[in-house]
Amino acid sequence: EQWRESLITRMSDVSMFMKELKQRFSTWYNNVDNEMAAGDDTTSYGLHLELPNDTFYWRTRYQHIGTDYNPSLGFVRRQGIKYSEHVTHYRVRPSEGLLSEHLNYFMFVAGYFSTHDLNDELLSERITFQPLSIQNKHSDTFRIAYNRKTEKLKQDWAFSDSITYKAGEHQFDSWQFVASSGTQRPFYTTFTVNYGEHFSADLFDYYANLYYQPNRHVYLNVGRGSYYYEQNNNKYAVHRSHIRLNVAINADWSWNTLLQHNTRSEKFSLFSRLRYQSAPDALYQISIAKGYDVSEGWSERIETNDETSLKINYIHRW
């Protein structure tokens, strides 16, 4: 009798849990019928199923994009594919004991992403598994993840003078560590490290971001990343950096600037925009974009792009 009452209680708990689950489902179908896309497969369709719950989350997505699908409005990144993804997590928010005093949550995450051509031949695949993801009471987050990727190259790829990848199917894996501090502080950071493989080369990389947001008017972000590749004792390194400064002068005026550089292309670029919005339906912008080739050094830089533009947007309603 005691066992039966316990079973009934557990079944009742499961029933209440299922009732509380939030659910989303959508599906779509598009067909292009114009002279620009008159092939055999001009359709795009898919479905999206999601259980957007805090404790148990699940998302399934499938999309079919025809070889000749070419919409008149908008664009698609890749044609002639079948894409699918499945992502889930299980999150626990401790409510009592020692863990509840120090942690907001800890959770487990898993995901599967794949792309096939229309003949069901595999083009790319990624399996991700996060055995540990935690956030403490200060909103600092730590995450460890394992990724296994499969990519199919149609032809040889010279990544650099010393690193080359042969055509065919490549399977490689890596471990990732991510740490970030809570954004409620004036200074906060994110730090990411990857260690593993990139196609047929060994890879170690890291990327660090420092943020400074003392008030609602100033936002500063400085980032630096380094990527180290090694293949058959050949080594190659790529470094990239950026500085982003956003200044909200008041409710009407703002000034945003971005500087970025990477050693693979040896390009340095600057983009700056002054924005004035006098009303919800009136927007004025002045932007400057400059690009430089710095392969011979900053003192020998060559200007590759110089653009200044004035944009006025006005919406008339009646």
CSV table of C-alpha atoms in Angstrom, one decimal:
chain,number,residue,atom,x,y,z
A,1,GLU,CA,0.0,0.0,0.0
A,2,GLN,CA,2.8,2.4,0.8
A,3,TRP,CA,4.6,1.5,-2.5
A,4,ARG,CA,1.3,2.2,-4.4
A,5,GLU,CA,0.8,5.6,-2.8
A,6,SER,CA,4.4,6.6,-3.6
A,7,LEU,CA,3.9,5.6,-7.2
A,8,ILE,CA,0.7,7.6,-7.5
A,9,THR,CA,2.5,10.6,-6.0
A,10,ARG,CA,5.4,10.3,-8.5
A,11,MET,CA,3.0,10.0,-11.4
A,12,SER,CA,1.1,13.1,-10.2
A,13,ASP,CA,4.4,15.0,-10.0
A,14,VAL,CA,5.3,13.9,-13.6
A,15,SER,CA,1.8,14.9,-14.8
A,16,MET,CA,2.1,18.4,-13.2
A,17,PHE,CA,5.6,18.8,-14.7
A,18,MET,CA,4.3,18.0,-18.2
A,19,LYS,CA,1.4,20.5,-17.8
A,20,GLU,CA,3.9,23.2,-16.8
A,21,LEU,CA,6.1,22.7,-19.9
A,22,LYS,CA,5.9,25.5,-22.3
A,23,GLN,CA,5.7,24.5,-26.0
A,24,ARG,CA,6.3,26.2,-29.3
A,25,PHE,CA,5.8,24.8,-32.8
A,26,SER,CA,6.0,26.4,-36.2
A,27,THR,CA,6.3,25.3,-39.8
A,28,TRP,CA,6.7,27.1,-43.1
A,29,TYR,CA,6.7,26.6,-46.8
A,30,ASN,CA,7.9,29.0,-49.5
A,31,ASN,CA,8.0,28.5,-53.3
A,32,VAL,CA,9.7,30.9,-55.7
A,33,ASP,CA,8.1,31.3,-59.1
A,34,ASN,CA,10.0,33.7,-61.2
A,35,GLU,CA,12.5,33.8,-64.1
A,36,MET,CA,15.5,34.1,-61.8
A,37,ALA,CA,14.7,30.7,-60.2
A,38,ALA,CA,13.2,28.4,-62.7
A,39,GLY,CA,14.9,25.1,-61.7
A,40,ASP,CA,13.5,21.8,-60.4
A,41,ASP,CA,13.7,22.7,-56.7
A,42,THR,CA,12.6,26.3,-56.0
A,43,THR,CA,11.1,25.6,-52.6
A,44,SER,CA,12.1,26.1,-49.0
A,45,TYR,CA,10.3,24.6,-46.1
A,46,GLY,CA,11.0,23.6,-42.5
A,47,LEU,CA,9.7,23.1,-39.0
A,48,HIS,CA,10.7,24.3,-35.5
A,49,LEU,CA,9.7,22.6,-32.3
A,50,GLU,CA,10.8,24.1,-29.0
A,51,LEU,CA,10.2,23.5,-25.3
A,52,PRO,CA,11.5,26.8,-23.8
A,53,ASN,CA,11.6,25.8,-20.2
A,54,ASP,CA,14.1,26.8,-17.5
A,55,THR,CA,14.7,23.3,-16.1
A,56,PHE,CA,14.3,21.1,-19.2
A,57,TYR,CA,14.8,22.7,-22.6
A,58,TRP,CA,14.6,21.2,-26.0
A,59,ARG,CA,14.8,22.6,-29.6
A,60,THR,CA,14.5,20.7,-32.9
A,61,ARG,CA,14.8,22.5,-36.2
A,62,TYR,CA,14.7,21.2,-39.8
A,63,GLN,CA,15.1,23.2,-43.0
A,64,HIS,CA,15.1,22.3,-46.7
A,65,ILE,CA,16.5,24.9,-49.1
A,66,GLY,CA,16.2,24.0,-52.8
A,67,THR,CA,19.1,24.2,-55.2
A,68,ASP,CA,17.3,27.0,-57.2
A,69,TYR,CA,15.6,28.7,-54.3
A,70,ASN,CA,16.3,32.4,-54.9
A,71,PRO,CA,13.8,34.7,-53.2
A,72,SER,CA,13.1,38.1,-54.8
A,73,LEU,CA,13.2,39.7,-51.3
A,74,GLY,CA,16.0,38.7,-49.0
A,75,PHE,CA,18.6,36.0,-49.5
A,76,VAL,CA,19.8,32.6,-48.3
A,77,ARG,CA,23.3,31.8,-47.2
A,78,ARG,CA,23.5,28.4,-48.8
A,79,GLN,CA,21.3,26.6,-51.4
A,80,GLY,CA,20.7,22.9,-52.0
A,81,ILE,CA,20.9,21.7,-48.4
A,82,LYS,CA,19.0,20.0,-45.7
A,83,TYR,CA,19.8,21.4,-42.2
A,84,SER,CA,18.8,20.0,-38.9
A,85,GLU,CA,19.6,20.7,-35.2
A,86,HIS,CA,18.7,19.2,-31.9
A,87,VAL,CA,19.6,21.1,-28.7
A,88,THR,CA,18.8,20.3,-25.1
A,89,HIS,CA,19.8,21.3,-21.6
A,90,TYR,CA,18.9,20.3,-18.1
A,91,ARG,CA,19.4,23.0,-15.5
A,92,VAL,CA,19.2,22.8,-11.7
A,93,ARG,CA,18.8,25.8,-9.4
A,94,PRO,CA,19.7,24.7,-5.9
A,95,SER,CA,17.1,25.8,-3.4
A,96,GLU,CA,18.7,24.5,-0.2
A,97,GLY,CA,22.0,23.4,1.3
A,98,LEU,CA,25.5,24.6,0.6
A,99,LEU,CA,25.1,24.8,-3.2
A,100,SER,CA,22.2,27.2,-2.9
A,101,GLU,CA,24.3,29.6,-0.9
A,102,HIS,CA,26.9,29.9,-3.7
A,103,LEU,CA,25.3,28.9,-7.0
A,104,ASN,CA,22.5,30.3,-9.2
A,105,TYR,CA,22.5,27.2,-11.3
A,106,PHE,CA,24.5,24.3,-12.8
A,107,MET,CA,23.4,22.6,-16.0
A,108,PHE,CA,24.2,20.0,-18.7
A,109,VAL,CA,23.9,20.9,-22.4
A,110,ALA,CA,24.0,18.7,-25.5
A,111,GLY,CA,23.6,19.5,-29.2
A,112,TYR,CA,23.7,18.0,-32.6
A,113,PHE,CA,23.9,20.1,-35.9
A,114,SER,CA,24.1,18.6,-39.4
A,115,THR,CA,24.0,19.8,-43.0
A,116,HIS,CA,23.4,17.4,-45.9
A,117,ASP,CA,23.0,18.0,-49.6
A,118,LEU,CA,19.7,17.2,-51.3
A,119,ASN,CA,21.0,13.6,-52.1
A,120,ASP,CA,21.5,13.1,-48.3
A,121,GLU,CA,25.2,13.2,-48.5
A,122,LEU,CA,26.9,14.7,-45.4
A,123,LEU,CA,28.5,18.1,-45.8
A,124,SER,CA,29.1,19.1,-42.2
A,125,GLU,CA,28.3,17.9,-38.7
A,126,ARG,CA,28.9,19.1,-35.2
A,127,ILE,CA,28.3,17.3,-31.9
A,128,THR,CA,28.6,19.4,-28.7
A,129,PHE,CA,28.5,18.3,-25.1
A,130,GLN,CA,28.8,20.5,-22.1
A,131,PRO,CA,29.3,18.3,-19.0
A,132,LEU,CA,29.5,21.3,-16.7
A,133,SER,CA,28.2,24.9,-16.9
A,134,ILE,CA,27.7,26.8,-13.6
A,135,GLN,CA,26.9,30.3,-12.5
A,136,ASN,CA,27.6,31.6,-9.0
A,137,LYS,CA,25.7,34.2,-7.0
A,138,HIS,CA,27.9,37.0,-8.5
A,139,SER,CA,26.7,36.0,-12.0
A,140,ASP,CA,30.2,34.7,-12.9
A,141,THR,CA,29.9,31.8,-15.4
A,142,PHE,CA,32.2,28.9,-16.1
A,143,ARG,CA,31.7,26.4,-18.9
A,144,ILE,CA,33.5,23.3,-20.2
A,145,ALA,CA,32.5,21.9,-23.5
A,146,TYR,CA,33.6,19.1,-26.0
A,147,ASN,CA,33.0,19.5,-29.7
A,148,ARG,CA,33.4,17.0,-32.5
A,149,LYS,CA,33.1,18.3,-36.1
A,150,THR,CA,32.9,16.6,-39.4
A,151,GLU,CA,33.6,18.7,-42.5
A,152,LYS,CA,33.7,17.7,-46.2
A,153,LEU,CA,36.1,19.7,-48.4
A,154,LYS,CA,35.3,19.5,-52.1
A,155,GLN,CA,38.9,20.6,-53.0
A,156,ASP,CA,42.2,21.2,-51.4
A,157,TRP,CA,42.4,24.2,-49.2
A,158,ALA,CA,45.6,26.2,-48.6
A,159,PHE,CA,44.9,27.8,-45.2
A,160,SER,CA,48.3,29.4,-45.3
A,161,ASP,CA,51.7,28.9,-46.9
A,162,SER,CA,52.5,26.2,-44.3
A,163,ILE,CA,49.1,24.8,-43.5
A,164,THR,CA,47.1,22.9,-46.2
A,165,TYR,CA,44.1,20.7,-46.0
A,166,LYS,CA,43.3,17.9,-48.5
A,167,ALA,CA,40.0,17.4,-50.2
A,168,GLY,CA,37.7,14.8,-48.5
A,169,GLU,CA,36.0,14.2,-45.2
A,170,HIS,CA,37.7,15.5,-42.0
A,171,GLN,CA,36.7,14.6,-38.5
A,172,PHE,CA,38.3,16.6,-35.6
A,173,ASP,CA,37.5,17.4,-32.0
A,174,SER,CA,38.4,20.0,-29.4
A,175,TRP,CA,37.8,21.1,-25.8
A,176,GLN,CA,36.6,24.5,-24.9
A,177,PHE,CA,36.8,26.4,-21.6
A,178,VAL,CA,34.8,29.7,-21.2
A,179,ALA,CA,34.8,32.0,-18.2
A,180,SER,CA,33.0,35.3,-17.9
A,181,SER,CA,32.3,37.7,-15.0
A,182,GLY,CA,29.0,39.3,-14.1
A,183,THR,CA,28.0,42.3,-16.2
A,184,GLN,CA,26.7,44.2,-13.2
A,185,ARG,CA,30.2,45.4,-12.5
A,186,PRO,CA,31.8,48.4,-14.2
A,187,PHE,CA,34.6,46.2,-15.4
A,188,TYR,CA,33.8,42.6,-16.6
A,189,THR,CA,35.5,40.1,-18.8
A,190,THR,CA,35.1,37.0,-20.9
A,191,PHE,CA,37.9,34.5,-21.7
A,192,THR,CA,37.7,31.6,-24.1
A,193,VAL,CA,40.3,28.8,-24.7
A,194,ASN,CA,40.0,26.1,-27.3
A,195,TYR,CA,42.4,23.1,-27.5
A,196,GLY,CA,42.2,20.4,-30.1
A,197,GLU,CA,42.2,20.0,-33.9
A,198,HIS,CA,41.3,22.1,-36.9
A,199,PHE,CA,40.8,19.7,-39.9
A,200,SER,CA,44.2,17.9,-40.1
A,201,ALA,CA,46.2,20.5,-38.0
A,202,ASP,CA,46.5,20.9,-34.2
A,203,LEU,CA,45.0,24.1,-32.8
A,204,PHE,CA,45.3,26.1,-29.7
A,205,ASP,CA,43.5,29.5,-29.5
A,206,TYR,CA,42.3,31.9,-26.9
A,207,TYR,CA,40.2,35.1,-27.0
A,208,ALA,CA,39.9,37.6,-24.3
A,209,ASN,CA,37.5,40.5,-24.0
A,210,LEU,CA,37.6,43.4,-21.4
A,211,TYR,CA,34.5,45.5,-21.0
A,212,TYR,CA,34.2,48.9,-19.2
A,213,GLN,CA,30.7,50.3,-18.7
A,214,PRO,CA,30.8,52.8,-15.8
A,215,ASN,CA,27.4,54.3,-16.6
A,216,ARG,CA,24.7,54.3,-19.2
A,217,HIS,CA,26.6,56.8,-21.4
A,218,VAL,CA,29.9,54.9,-22.0
A,219,TYR,CA,30.6,51.4,-23.3
A,220,LEU,CA,34.2,50.3,-24.1
A,221,ASN,CA,35.2,46.8,-25.3
A,222,VAL,CA,38.8,45.7,-26.0
A,223,GLY,CA,39.4,42.3,-27.4
A,224,ARG,CA,42.4,40.2,-28.4
A,225,GLY,CA,42.6,36.7,-29.8
A,226,SER,CA,45.5,34.4,-30.9
A,227,TYR,CA,45.2,31.2,-32.9
A,228,TYR,CA,48.1,28.8,-33.2
A,229,TYR,CA,48.1,26.1,-35.9
A,230,GLU,CA,50.6,23.2,-36.3
A,231,GLN,CA,50.8,20.6,-39.0
A,232,ASN,CA,53.8,18.3,-39.7
A,233,ASN,CA,56.0,20.6,-37.6
A,234,ASN,CA,54.9,23.6,-39.6
A,235,LYS,CA,53.5,26.4,-37.4
A,236,TYR,CA,51.3,29.3,-38.3
A,237,ALA,CA,49.8,32.0,-36.0
A,238,VAL,CA,46.9,34.5,-36.5
A,239,HIS,CA,46.2,37.4,-34.1
A,240,ARG,CA,43.2,39.7,-34.2
A,241,SER,CA,42.3,42.7,-32.1
A,242,HIS,CA,39.5,45.2,-31.8
A,243,ILE,CA,38.5,48.2,-29.9
A,244,ARG,CA,34.8,49.3,-29.7
A,245,LEU,CA,33.7,52.6,-28.1
A,246,ASN,CA,30.1,53.6,-27.9
A,247,VAL,CA,29.2,56.9,-26.3
A,248,ALA,CA,25.5,57.8,-25.7
A,249,ILE,CA,25.8,61.6,-25.3
A,250,ASN,CA,22.1,61.9,-24.5
A,251,ALA,CA,18.7,60.5,-25.7
A,252,ASP,CA,19.2,62.1,-29.1
A,253,TRP,CA,23.0,61.9,-29.8
A,254,SER,CA,25.3,58.9,-29.9
A,255,TRP,CA,28.8,58.2,-31.3
A,256,ASN,CA,30.0,54.7,-32.1
A,257,THR,CA,33.5,53.7,-33.2
A,258,LEU,CA,35.1,50.4,-34.1
A,259,LEU,CA,38.8,49.7,-34.8
A,260,GLN,CA,39.9,46.2,-35.8
A,261,HIS,CA,43.0,44.4,-37.2
A,262,ASN,CA,44.0,40.8,-38.0
A,263,THR,CA,47.4,39.5,-39.0
A,264,ARG,CA,46.1,37.0,-41.5
A,265,SER,CA,44.9,39.6,-44.0
A,266,GLU,CA,47.1,42.3,-42.5
A,267,LYS,CA,44.2,44.7,-42.8
A,268,PHE,CA,43.4,47.5,-40.3
A,269,SER,CA,39.9,49.1,-40.5
A,270,LEU,CA,38.1,52.0,-38.8
A,271,PHE,CA,34.4,52.7,-38.7
A,272,SER,CA,32.9,55.6,-36.9
A,273,ARG,CA,29.3,56.9,-36.9
A,274,LEU,CA,27.7,59.9,-35.4
A,275,ARG,CA,24.0,59.5,-34.9
A,276,TYR,CA,21.3,62.0,-34.2
A,277,GLN,CA,17.6,61.0,-33.7
A,278,SER,CA,15.5,64.1,-33.1
A,279,ALA,CA,12.3,62.1,-33.1
A,280,PRO,CA,11.1,58.5,-33.5
A,281,ASP,CA,10.5,59.1,-37.2
A,282,ALA,CA,13.6,61.2,-38.0
A,283,LEU,CA,17.2,59.9,-38.0
A,284,TYR,CA,20.4,61.5,-39.2
A,285,GLN,CA,23.8,59.8,-39.5
A,286,ILE,CA,27.3,60.7,-40.5
A,287,SER,CA,29.7,57.7,-40.9
A,288,ILE,CA,33.3,57.4,-41.8
A,289,ALA,CA,34.9,54.1,-43.0
A,290,LYS,CA,38.6,53.7,-43.7
A,291,GLY,CA,40.7,50.6,-44.5
A,292,TYR,CA,44.5,50.1,-44.7
A,293,ASP,CA,46.9,47.4,-45.8
A,294,VAL,CA,49.5,47.2,-43.1
A,295,SER,CA,51.5,44.2,-44.3
A,296,GLU,CA,54.6,46.3,-44.6
A,297,GLY,CA,54.0,48.0,-41.2
A,298,TRP,CA,52.0,50.9,-40.0
A,299,SER,CA,54.5,53.5,-41.2
A,300,GLU,CA,54.2,51.9,-44.8
A,301,ARG,CA,50.4,51.5,-44.7
A,302,ILE,CA,48.4,51.7,-47.9
A,303,GLU,CA,44.9,53.1,-47.9
A,304,THR,CA,42.5,50.6,-49.4
A,305,ASN,CA,39.2,52.2,-48.5
A,306,ASP,CA,38.0,55.7,-47.7
A,307,GLU,CA,34.3,56.5,-47.5
A,308,THR,CA,32.3,59.3,-45.8
A,309,SER,CA,28.5,59.2,-46.0
A,310,LEU,CA,25.6,61.2,-44.8
A,311,LYS,CA,22.3,59.3,-44.3
A,312,ILE,CA,18.9,60.8,-43.5
A,313,ASN,CA,16.0,58.6,-42.7
A,314,TYR,CA,12.5,60.1,-42.3
A,315,ILE,CA,9.2,58.3,-41.9
A,316,HIS,CA,6.0,60.1,-42.9
A,317,ARG,CA,2.9,58.7,-41.3
A,318,TRP,CA,-0.7,59.5,-42.3
